[in-house]
mmCIF file of C-alpha atoms in Angstrom:
data_model
loop_
_atom_site.group_PDB
_atom_site.id
_atom_site.type_symbol
_atom_site.label_atom_id
_atom_site.label_comp_id
_atom_site.label_asym_id
_atom_site.label_seq_id
_atom_site.Cartn_x
_atom_site.Cartn_y
_atom_site.Cartn_z
ATOM 1 C CA MET A 1 87.938 62.874 51.953
ATOM 2 C CA LEU A 2 91.905 62.846 53.447
ATOM 3 C CA LYS A 3 93.954 65.366 51.909
ATOM 4 C CA LYS A 4 96.607 64.532 50.312
ATOM 5 C CA ARG A 5 99.698 65.698 51.327
ATOM 6 C CA ILE A 6 102.957 67.889 49.978
ATOM 7 C CA ILE A 7 105.793 67.425 51.442
ATOM 8 C CA ILE A 8 109.492 68.471 50.946
ATOM 9 C CA CYS A 9 112.704 67.074 51.655
ATOM 10 C CA LEU A 10 115.615 68.551 52.666
ATOM 11 C CA ASP A 11 118.929 66.694 52.244
ATOM 12 C CA VAL A 12 121.628 67.528 54.180
ATOM 13 C CA LYS A 13 125.232 66.665 53.931
ATOM 14 C CA ASP A 14 127.928 69.043 56.880
ATOM 15 C CA GLY A 15 125.189 71.627 57.142
ATOM 16 C CA ARG A 16 124.274 72.096 54.054
ATOM 17 C CA THR A 17 120.981 70.606 51.647
ATOM 18 C CA THR A 18 122.186 68.664 48.954
ATOM 19 C CA LYS A 19 120.845 67.135 45.641
ATOM 20 C CA GLY A 20 121.564 63.831 43.608
ATOM 21 C CA ILE A 21 120.646 61.608 41.477
ATOM 22 C CA LYS A 22 120.297 57.808 42.026
ATOM 23 C CA PHE A 23 121.981 58.818 45.670
ATOM 24 C CA LYS A 24 124.565 59.748 44.015
ATOM 25 C CA ASP A 25 126.636 62.740 42.952
ATOM 26 C CA ASN A 26 125.262 65.168 45.128
ATOM 27 C CA LYS A 27 125.689 68.756 44.802
ATOM 28 C CA ASP A 28 125.540 72.013 47.260
ATOM 29 C CA ILE A 29 122.324 73.525 46.521
ATOM 30 C CA GLY A 30 121.865 75.785 49.702
ATOM 31 C CA ASP A 31 120.676 77.189 53.441
ATOM 32 C CA PRO A 32 118.611 74.013 54.408
ATOM 33 C CA VAL A 33 116.846 77.170 57.598
ATOM 34 C CA GLU A 34 116.469 79.405 54.398
ATOM 35 C CA MET A 35 114.973 76.912 52.436
ATOM 36 C CA ALA A 36 112.505 75.632 54.824
ATOM 37 C CA ALA A 37 111.521 79.329 55.775
ATOM 38 C CA GLU A 38 110.761 79.810 52.204
ATOM 39 C CA TYR A 39 109.367 76.950 51.579
ATOM 40 C CA TYR A 40 106.946 77.184 54.026
ATOM 41 C CA ARG A 41 105.417 80.857 52.952
ATOM 42 C CA GLN A 42 104.901 78.738 49.392
ATOM 43 C CA GLY A 43 102.457 76.092 51.739
ATOM 44 C CA VAL A 44 104.134 73.001 51.820
ATOM 45 C CA ASP A 45 102.360 70.805 53.958
ATOM 46 C CA GLU A 46 105.159 68.743 55.807
ATOM 47 C CA LEU A 47 108.987 69.235 55.794
ATOM 48 C CA VAL A 48 111.490 66.072 55.831
ATOM 49 C CA PHE A 49 114.810 66.754 56.929
ATOM 50 C CA TYR A 50 117.217 63.932 56.223
ATOM 51 C CA ASP A 51 120.728 64.384 58.083
ATOM 52 C CA ILE A 52 122.087 61.606 54.395
ATOM 53 C CA MET A 53 125.649 60.719 56.339
ATOM 54 C CA ALA A 54 124.542 60.910 59.514
ATOM 55 C CA SER A 55 124.295 57.013 59.822
ATOM 56 C CA ALA A 56 127.555 56.148 57.229
ATOM 57 C CA ARG A 57 129.640 58.366 59.095
ATOM 58 C CA GLY A 58 128.255 57.188 62.768
ATOM 59 C CA LYS A 59 127.903 60.472 63.478
ATOM 60 C CA LYS A 60 124.618 61.708 65.612
ATOM 61 C CA PRO A 61 121.841 64.438 64.369
ATOM 62 C CA ILE A 62 122.931 68.002 63.847
ATOM 63 C CA LEU A 63 120.377 69.511 66.894
ATOM 64 C CA ASP A 64 121.420 73.348 66.774
ATOM 65 C CA LEU A 65 120.628 72.982 63.291
ATOM 66 C CA ILE A 66 117.344 70.956 63.824
ATOM 67 C CA ALA A 67 116.628 73.514 65.854
ATOM 68 C CA SER A 68 117.237 76.514 64.076
ATOM 69 C CA VAL A 69 114.568 74.831 60.736
ATOM 70 C CA ALA A 70 112.284 73.644 63.363
ATOM 71 C CA SER A 71 112.134 77.948 64.140
ATOM 72 C CA GLN A 72 111.269 78.783 60.751
ATOM 73 C CA VAL A 73 108.220 75.932 59.825
ATOM 74 C CA PHE A 74 104.693 75.771 61.305
ATOM 75 C CA ILE A 75 103.642 72.691 60.243
ATOM 76 C CA PRO A 76 104.524 68.685 61.061
ATOM 77 C CA PHE A 77 108.347 68.323 60.624
ATOM 78 C CA CYS A 78 109.680 65.045 60.512
ATOM 79 C CA VAL A 79 113.594 64.342 61.093
ATOM 80 C CA GLY A 80 116.064 61.497 59.876
ATOM 81 C CA GLY A 81 119.338 60.156 59.798
ATOM 82 C CA GLY A 82 121.684 58.716 63.017
ATOM 83 C CA ILE A 83 118.412 58.188 65.232
ATOM 84 C CA ALA A 84 119.919 54.787 67.428
ATOM 85 C CA THR A 85 118.325 55.347 70.179
ATOM 86 C CA LEU A 86 115.664 56.360 72.529
ATOM 87 C CA ASP A 87 117.602 59.685 73.883
ATOM 88 C CA ASP A 88 118.035 60.853 70.183
ATOM 89 C CA ILE A 89 114.393 60.274 69.339
ATOM 90 C CA ARG A 90 114.272 62.835 72.927
ATOM 91 C CA ALA A 91 116.617 64.780 72.455
ATOM 92 C CA ILE A 92 115.440 65.537 67.825
ATOM 93 C CA ILE A 93 111.806 66.293 68.894
ATOM 94 C CA LEU A 94 112.993 68.779 71.552
ATOM 95 C CA ALA A 95 114.461 70.136 69.286
ATOM 96 C CA GLY A 96 111.332 71.421 67.183
ATOM 97 C CA ALA A 97 110.508 67.719 65.272
ATOM 98 C CA GLU A 98 107.334 66.461 65.303
ATOM 99 C CA LYS A 99 108.596 62.681 63.707
ATOM 100 C CA VAL A 100 111.412 60.182 63.348
ATOM 101 C CA SER A 101 112.551 58.852 60.269
ATOM 102 C CA LEU A 102 114.289 55.646 61.439
ATOM 103 C CA ASN A 103 116.112 53.803 58.167
ATOM 104 C CA SER A 104 119.246 52.276 58.489
ATOM 105 C CA GLN A 105 118.837 51.839 62.669
ATOM 106 C CA ALA A 106 115.311 50.253 62.210
ATOM 107 C CA VAL A 107 116.951 47.789 59.984
ATOM 108 C CA LYS A 108 119.944 47.567 62.171
ATOM 109 C CA ASN A 109 118.210 47.107 65.612
ATOM 110 C CA PRO A 110 113.790 46.469 64.510
ATOM 111 C CA GLU A 111 112.887 46.808 68.677
ATOM 112 C CA LEU A 112 114.508 50.416 68.744
ATOM 113 C CA ILE A 113 110.294 50.976 66.553
ATOM 114 C CA THR A 114 108.737 49.239 69.126
ATOM 115 C CA GLN A 115 110.707 51.132 72.055
ATOM 116 C CA GLY A 116 109.896 54.941 70.169
ATOM 117 C CA ALA A 117 106.054 54.322 69.235
ATOM 118 C CA ARG A 118 105.493 53.043 73.180
ATOM 119 C CA VAL A 119 107.515 55.872 74.498
ATOM 120 C CA PHE A 120 106.370 58.459 72.322
ATOM 121 C CA GLY A 121 103.062 57.327 70.089
ATOM 122 C CA ASN A 122 103.077 55.098 66.582
ATOM 123 C CA GLN A 123 102.092 59.011 65.233
ATOM 124 C CA CYS A 124 106.742 59.876 65.996
ATOM 125 C CA ILE A 125 107.848 56.886 64.417
ATOM 126 C CA VAL A 126 107.815 57.423 60.447
ATOM 127 C CA LEU A 127 109.870 53.670 58.343
ATOM 128 C CA GLY A 128 112.204 55.341 56.385
ATOM 129 C CA MET A 129 112.918 52.873 53.530
ATOM 130 C CA ASP A 130 115.683 52.731 50.423
ATOM 131 C CA VAL A 131 114.357 50.443 48.106
ATOM 132 C CA ALA A 132 116.037 49.097 44.524
ATOM 133 C CA LYS A 133 114.402 46.630 42.162
ATOM 134 C CA ASP A 134 116.054 43.638 42.729
ATOM 135 C CA SER A 135 113.806 39.920 41.259
ATOM 136 C CA SER A 136 115.967 38.118 43.671
ATOM 137 C CA PHE A 137 112.797 39.043 46.405
ATOM 138 C CA PRO A 138 109.700 38.010 46.283
ATOM 139 C CA SER A 139 108.056 41.480 45.810
ATOM 140 C CA GLY A 140 110.650 42.137 42.967
ATOM 141 C CA TYR A 141 112.426 44.573 45.818
ATOM 142 C CA GLY A 142 115.521 44.674 47.948
ATOM 143 C CA VAL A 143 115.938 47.151 51.522
ATOM 144 C CA TYR A 144 119.254 48.999 51.494
ATOM 145 C CA ILE A 145 120.712 51.091 54.147
ATOM 146 C CA ASN A 146 123.426 53.580 55.325
ATOM 147 C CA GLY A 147 122.112 56.565 51.985
ATOM 148 C CA GLY A 148 121.230 52.996 49.422
ATOM 149 C CA ARG A 149 125.175 51.624 50.205
ATOM 150 C CA VAL A 150 124.625 48.927 51.418
ATOM 151 C CA LYS A 151 122.180 46.365 50.286
ATOM 152 C CA THR A 152 120.367 44.171 53.196
ATOM 153 C CA GLU A 153 118.714 40.649 52.693
ATOM 154 C CA LEU A 154 115.129 42.513 53.206
ATOM 155 C CA ASP A 155 112.754 42.030 51.312
ATOM 156 C CA ALA A 156 110.831 45.431 50.692
ATOM 157 C CA ARG A 157 107.431 44.808 51.416
ATOM 158 C CA GLU A 158 107.917 42.411 54.623
ATOM 159 C CA TRP A 159 110.165 44.565 56.331
ATOM 160 C CA ALA A 160 106.538 47.399 55.931
ATOM 161 C CA GLN A 161 104.558 45.086 57.153
ATOM 162 C CA LYS A 162 107.133 44.123 59.790
ATOM 163 C CA ALA A 163 107.555 47.321 60.473
ATOM 164 C CA VAL A 164 104.208 48.702 60.843
ATOM 165 C CA GLN A 165 103.599 45.647 63.048
ATOM 166 C CA LEU A 166 106.681 46.657 65.286
ATOM 167 C CA GLY A 167 104.810 50.423 65.897
ATOM 168 C CA ALA A 168 106.031 52.351 62.981
ATOM 169 C CA GLY A 169 102.965 55.097 62.289
ATOM 170 C CA GLU A 170 103.936 56.028 58.838
ATOM 171 C CA ILE A 171 106.372 54.986 55.680
ATOM 172 C CA VAL A 172 107.955 57.320 53.316
ATOM 173 C CA LEU A 173 109.745 54.888 49.970
ATOM 174 C CA ASN A 174 112.062 55.787 48.553
ATOM 175 C CA SER A 175 112.724 54.438 45.015
ATOM 176 C CA ILE A 176 116.603 54.529 44.260
ATOM 177 C CA ASP A 177 116.111 53.642 41.142
ATOM 178 C CA ALA A 178 113.672 56.950 40.764
ATOM 179 C CA ASP A 179 114.978 58.884 43.242
ATOM 180 C CA GLY A 180 116.824 62.586 41.234
ATOM 181 C CA THR A 181 115.854 61.803 37.787
ATOM 182 C CA LYS A 182 112.532 63.183 37.477
ATOM 183 C CA ASP A 183 111.109 61.085 35.475
ATOM 184 C CA GLY A 184 108.011 59.884 38.243
ATOM 185 C CA TYR A 185 107.573 58.512 41.061
ATOM 186 C CA GLU A 186 107.766 54.134 41.010
ATOM 187 C CA ILE A 187 104.088 53.361 40.883
ATOM 188 C CA ASN A 188 103.878 49.740 40.445
ATOM 189 C CA LEU A 189 106.007 49.646 43.682
ATOM 190 C CA THR A 190 104.112 52.593 46.045
ATOM 191 C CA ARG A 191 101.295 50.919 44.867
ATOM 192 C CA MET A 192 102.119 47.340 46.195
ATOM 193 C CA ILE A 193 102.810 48.459 49.335
ATOM 194 C CA SER A 194 100.520 50.670 50.024
ATOM 195 C CA GLU A 195 97.689 47.616 49.455
ATOM 196 C CA ALA A 196 100.369 46.135 51.624
ATOM 197 C CA VAL A 197 100.131 48.298 55.076
ATOM 198 C CA GLU A 198 97.205 50.017 56.797
ATOM 199 C CA VAL A 199 99.534 53.298 58.016
ATOM 200 C CA PRO A 200 100.013 55.999 55.381
ATOM 201 C CA VAL A 201 103.006 55.650 52.757
ATOM 202 C CA ILE A 202 104.649 58.733 51.215
ATOM 203 C CA ALA A 203 105.412 58.632 47.824
ATOM 204 C CA SER A 204 109.516 59.600 47.215
ATOM 205 C CA GLY A 205 111.752 60.016 44.146
ATOM 206 C CA GLY A 206 111.142 60.807 40.828
ATOM 207 C CA GLY A 207 108.333 63.496 41.139
ATOM 208 C CA GLY A 208 109.676 66.275 38.253
ATOM 209 C CA LYS A 209 106.194 67.332 37.285
ATOM 210 C CA PRO A 210 102.841 67.709 38.562
ATOM 211 C CA SER A 211 101.512 64.933 36.461
ATOM 212 C CA HIS A 212 103.346 62.165 38.251
ATOM 213 C CA LEU A 213 102.227 63.463 41.636
ATOM 214 C CA ALA A 214 99.050 62.689 40.569
ATOM 215 C CA ASP A 215 99.831 59.304 38.886
ATOM 216 C CA VAL A 216 101.363 58.607 42.086
ATOM 217 C CA LEU A 217 98.680 60.098 44.217
ATOM 218 C CA THR A 218 96.020 58.179 42.517
ATOM 219 C CA GLU A 219 97.141 54.992 40.910
ATOM 220 C CA GLY A 220 99.596 54.640 43.297
ATOM 221 C CA LYS A 221 97.533 54.550 45.826
ATOM 222 C CA ALA A 222 99.989 56.943 47.977
ATOM 223 C CA ASP A 223 98.590 59.299 50.852
ATOM 224 C CA ALA A 224 101.425 61.688 49.958
ATOM 225 C CA ALA A 225 104.004 62.866 47.273
ATOM 226 C CA LEU A 226 107.795 64.033 48.478
ATOM 227 C CA VAL A 227 109.546 66.391 45.715
ATOM 228 C CA ALA A 228 112.737 67.913 46.068
ATOM 229 C CA SER A 229 114.386 68.468 42.723
ATOM 230 C CA MET A 230 110.900 70.009 41.156
ATOM 231 C CA VAL A 231 111.223 72.616 43.694
ATOM 232 C CA HIS A 232 115.064 72.533 45.060
ATOM 233 C CA SER A 233 114.999 73.907 41.050
ATOM 234 C CA GLY A 234 112.488 76.674 40.505
ATOM 235 C CA GLU A 235 111.446 75.206 38.233
ATOM 236 C CA TYR A 236 108.291 75.233 40.223
ATOM 237 C CA THR A 237 106.753 76.264 43.054
ATOM 238 C CA VAL A 238 104.408 73.908 46.291
ATOM 239 C CA GLY A 239 101.668 76.393 45.109
ATOM 240 C CA SER A 240 101.546 75.599 41.191
ATOM 241 C CA ILE A 241 101.823 72.144 42.260
ATOM 242 C CA LYS A 242 98.307 72.455 44.060
ATOM 243 C CA GLU A 243 97.010 74.336 41.769
ATOM 244 C CA ALA A 244 97.413 71.523 39.273
ATOM 245 C CA LEU A 245 96.637 68.326 41.087
ATOM 246 C CA ALA A 246 93.143 71.143 42.159
ATOM 247 C CA ALA A 247 92.765 70.782 38.929
ATOM 248 C CA GLN A 248 92.654 67.353 38.768
ATOM 249 C CA ASN A 249 90.058 66.946 41.261
ATOM 250 C CA ILE A 250 92.608 65.726 43.770
ATOM 251 C CA PRO A 251 91.974 67.140 47.131
ATOM 252 C CA VAL A 252 94.906 68.788 48.497
ATOM 253 C CA ARG A 253 95.318 72.230 51.294
ATOM 254 C CA LEU A 254 95.415 75.337 48.921
#
């Protein structure tokens, strides 16, 4: 049986790690390089680095900061934010990342998914999806871009399926409604997307305690759970989360 992964997300704004609730009211919580090193020591399976303002500001990723984070971790490392061209993808991989997350730019230029997968392999191209409840869509959920600030005409399930057809090898599914609330993941949303595509789905948004991860990894059929607030607060460590999951017979790397 494949092990379930615990992934920590560092949302970065102006070179500092930040955390908000439902994509708003972000507060500075530390140095991303120091935090990456600490989570690596704790045994996190993967790390995700999002420059949350790059796309909205039309800025490129901060390559020297990405390289500094990459130098501290020897696990899969994914970078998102401001990636608009093949050259951007190449530069991030050369800076030390194994994967790139395409979100707003994938919506604006879907061909970038195909180009990236063709040149670097499907395993390098992750679709980031920022999703909120919206009954006007067939799936009940719509896709947002530019850090959750701009609503698109895309249905969440249809976009996930199309992106995988284009070449995305993995999906990070961010629930805007649950983000930062620590009230639990969006189980129905996660299960729906997991059942709709053949690639791994990473649940994101709402993790507050180990039982939330257990629920989304089992009932939600997620391949991995992304956490931020619950570890950034110091309430839990990677080790304590994994031990709690293992006690429920959920296969994790201890």
